[in-house]
XYZ file of C-alpha atoms in Angstrom:
232
model
C -0.613 17.400 23.844
C 2.204 14.900 23.222
C 2.824 13.296 19.830
C 0.875 10.095 20.498
C -2.084 12.146 21.716
C -1.868 14.249 18.569
C -2.001 11.084 16.449
C -5.042 9.832 18.382
C -6.770 13.176 17.928
C -6.110 13.359 14.185
C -7.207 9.759 13.625
C -10.367 10.504 15.587
C -11.060 13.493 13.341
C -10.655 11.172 10.361
C -13.105 8.678 11.877
C -10.482 5.963 12.436
C -10.421 4.052 15.712
C -6.961 3.759 17.243
C -5.673 2.545 20.609
C -3.072 4.347 22.716
C -0.576 1.560 22.038
C -1.017 1.814 18.262
C -0.676 5.596 18.403
C 2.628 5.165 20.240
C 3.822 2.724 17.570
C 2.963 5.189 14.831
C 4.878 7.862 16.737
C 7.888 5.516 16.911
C 7.602 4.872 13.183
C 7.519 8.606 12.491
C 10.698 9.220 14.490
C 12.494 6.272 12.919
C 11.470 7.342 9.416
C 12.783 10.893 9.895
C 16.116 9.737 11.345
C 16.674 7.046 8.717
C 15.701 9.500 5.985
C 18.800 11.545 6.834
C 20.941 8.669 5.517
C 18.670 7.091 2.894
C 16.201 9.070 0.801
C 12.816 7.586 1.685
C 10.400 10.516 1.642
C 10.209 14.260 1.097
C 7.554 14.472 3.827
C 9.398 14.942 7.126
C 7.297 17.318 9.257
C 5.500 15.374 11.998
C 2.010 16.706 11.231
C 2.450 16.007 7.531
C 3.655 12.465 8.236
C 0.566 11.792 10.359
C -1.818 13.057 7.686
C -0.107 12.356 4.362
C 1.503 9.041 5.273
C -0.351 7.494 8.224
C -3.967 8.579 7.730
C -3.550 8.440 3.951
C -2.373 4.831 4.307
C -5.181 3.638 6.585
C -8.257 5.691 5.654
C -8.943 3.939 2.318
C -8.882 0.534 4.000
C -11.686 1.603 6.330
C -13.802 1.563 3.159
C -13.032 -2.105 2.453
C -14.307 -5.249 4.156
C -11.041 -7.088 4.810
C -11.687 -10.388 6.651
C -9.617 -11.176 9.729
C -6.213 -12.774 9.093
C -6.266 -11.867 5.393
C -3.007 -11.853 3.473
C -1.957 -8.831 1.426
C 0.935 -7.741 -0.738
C 2.081 -4.126 -1.039
C 3.704 -3.755 -4.460
C 6.343 -1.027 -4.722
C 5.982 -0.216 -1.042
C 8.800 2.361 -0.957
C 9.065 3.656 2.615
C 6.377 1.198 3.716
C 3.189 2.998 2.784
C 0.463 1.907 3.064
C 1.688 -1.389 4.526
C 3.455 -0.381 7.771
C 0.628 1.807 9.157
C -1.882 -0.795 7.946
C -0.079 -3.571 9.849
C -0.024 -1.432 12.994
C -3.730 -0.677 12.674
C -4.715 -4.248 11.709
C -2.349 -6.560 13.586
C -4.213 -9.638 12.341
C -3.244 -9.068 8.707
C -0.362 -10.954 7.094
C 1.669 -8.539 5.021
C 4.240 -8.995 2.261
C 6.172 -5.832 1.339
C 7.893 -5.696 -2.043
C 10.361 -3.103 -3.286
C 12.982 -3.061 -6.024
C 15.595 -1.132 -4.005
C 17.587 -3.116 -1.455
C 18.328 -0.093 0.736
C 14.609 0.470 1.216
C 14.115 -3.189 2.080
C 16.821 -2.889 4.758
C 14.945 0.078 6.222
C 11.653 -1.840 6.138
C 13.190 -4.800 7.959
C 14.632 -2.554 10.662
C 11.320 -0.703 11.042
C 9.441 -3.983 11.455
C 11.928 -5.183 14.072
C 11.636 -1.903 15.993
C 7.834 -1.981 16.007
C 7.335 -5.709 16.498
C 5.620 -6.044 13.113
C 5.652 -9.488 11.542
C 5.929 -9.080 7.797
C 7.686 -10.618 4.819
C 10.077 -8.181 3.150
C 11.075 -9.030 -0.420
C 13.675 -7.269 -2.546
C 12.328 -7.808 -6.057
C 10.726 -6.187 -9.048
C 6.966 -6.600 -8.991
C 6.681 -7.999 -12.521
C 9.335 -10.646 -11.778
C 7.846 -11.707 -8.454
C 4.381 -11.765 -10.052
C 5.447 -14.681 -12.217
C 6.375 -16.681 -9.102
C 3.883 -15.758 -6.360
C 0.777 -16.036 -8.504
C -2.749 -15.884 -7.083
C -1.494 -16.229 -3.527
C -2.915 -13.181 -1.728
C -6.372 -12.094 -0.603
C -5.507 -8.472 -1.338
C -2.933 -6.531 -3.326
C -2.400 -2.820 -2.809
C -0.228 -0.083 -4.226
C 0.114 3.639 -3.615
C 1.341 6.093 -6.238
C 3.378 3.593 -8.248
C 2.198 3.823 -11.878
C -0.815 4.529 -14.095
C -3.688 2.135 -13.401
C -3.413 -0.049 -16.565
C 0.286 -0.646 -15.843
C -0.241 -0.963 -12.109
C -2.960 -3.564 -12.656
C -0.562 -5.748 -14.637
C 1.896 -5.577 -11.752
C -0.668 -6.319 -9.041
C -3.591 -8.420 -10.299
C -1.504 -11.586 -10.920
C -0.731 -11.762 -7.173
C -4.421 -11.883 -6.184
C -6.469 -15.019 -5.595
C -9.617 -15.431 -7.680
C -12.290 -13.641 -5.651
C -9.722 -11.373 -4.009
C -9.213 -7.631 -4.396
C -6.672 -5.174 -5.711
C -6.893 -1.783 -3.965
C -5.219 1.043 -5.886
C -4.650 4.280 -3.948
C -4.786 6.908 -6.679
C -5.241 10.597 -7.363
C -8.608 11.882 -8.564
C -7.009 12.905 -11.856
C -6.896 9.315 -13.116
C -9.962 7.777 -14.754
C -10.405 4.078 -13.797
C -12.206 3.516 -17.100
C -8.838 3.853 -18.829
C -7.896 0.476 -17.316
C -10.941 -1.493 -18.503
C -9.188 -3.339 -21.344
C -6.241 -4.147 -19.064
C -8.533 -5.538 -16.368
C -10.372 -7.704 -18.885
C -7.081 -9.151 -20.135
C -5.889 -9.834 -16.580
C -9.068 -11.566 -15.383
C -10.368 -8.729 -13.244
C -13.151 -6.151 -13.176
C -13.728 -2.723 -11.675
C -15.703 -3.263 -8.478
C -16.015 0.300 -7.183
C -14.433 3.747 -7.141
C -14.535 5.790 -3.937
C -13.497 9.431 -3.776
C -12.663 10.971 -0.396
C -10.581 13.717 1.171
C -7.847 13.923 3.781
C -8.323 16.238 6.755
C -6.572 19.064 4.915
C -8.987 18.726 1.984
C -6.589 16.921 -0.378
C -8.689 14.695 -2.678
C -7.978 10.988 -3.014
C -9.469 8.096 -4.993
C -9.654 4.426 -4.014
C -10.073 2.109 -6.997
C -11.314 -1.349 -5.974
C -10.709 -4.132 -8.479
C -11.973 -7.701 -8.096
C -10.216 -10.767 -9.483
C -12.871 -12.831 -11.270
C -10.778 -15.473 -13.020
C -7.191 -16.675 -13.257
C -4.728 -14.325 -14.903
C -3.251 -15.737 -18.139
C 0.284 -16.992 -17.557
C 1.740 -14.504 -20.059
C 1.085 -11.743 -17.506
C 2.875 -9.935 -16.041
C 5.143 -9.294 -18.997
C 8.699 -7.989 -18.735
C 9.163 -4.426 -17.526
C 10.329 -3.356 -20.985
C 7.210 -4.747 -22.669
C 4.904 -3.245 -20.041
C 6.392 0.201 -20.607
C 6.572 -0.183 -24.385
C 2.985 -1.334 -24.845
C 0.711 -0.878 -21.792
C -2.440 -3.002 -21.801
């Protein structure tokens, strides 16, 4: 079994449909990530099987639980090495992605990865709380993976979302979404659903789905210092 076939097999086991061409693109992304990681620290996960499960499947599986209309726009806040956004854009080529990270060297990697894979995406070098004061209520969906605690993460992400849109937080099962209720109320959002699931190796995951129900007050997001000093 070659690497692309392995990817197809593992995605099939996870219940995710994938074409041969998309499996080959994910294989290319894996190789590029490992090579680039030798020069720039992007991830501690470098074994091929682990990349497929803990980066690729972990990036796409939660979005199989969401109804994302065709041609929707999304923003990945604090994307790091491009997860979940790069696998998501390979799997759903119709989506319009904006990838945001505060480190320029990661943004350079993301741009090169997109060029290699033929992915059309907007790459922005910025802090989420600063960009959130400019690109307000512009996206159908915001997402983030392992960035911060949910009350803080919501302040970073909810301002980007259109009223009626969603914020999908990819979290561990150790975090209680109820801890973010006061933050969501302040930001004009509500908890829509919480979905717990497992990766193929049994690792537990939690998808927290938040709906934007009204405009976010213009005072949010606050400065990074204020967010850290006094979380909502």
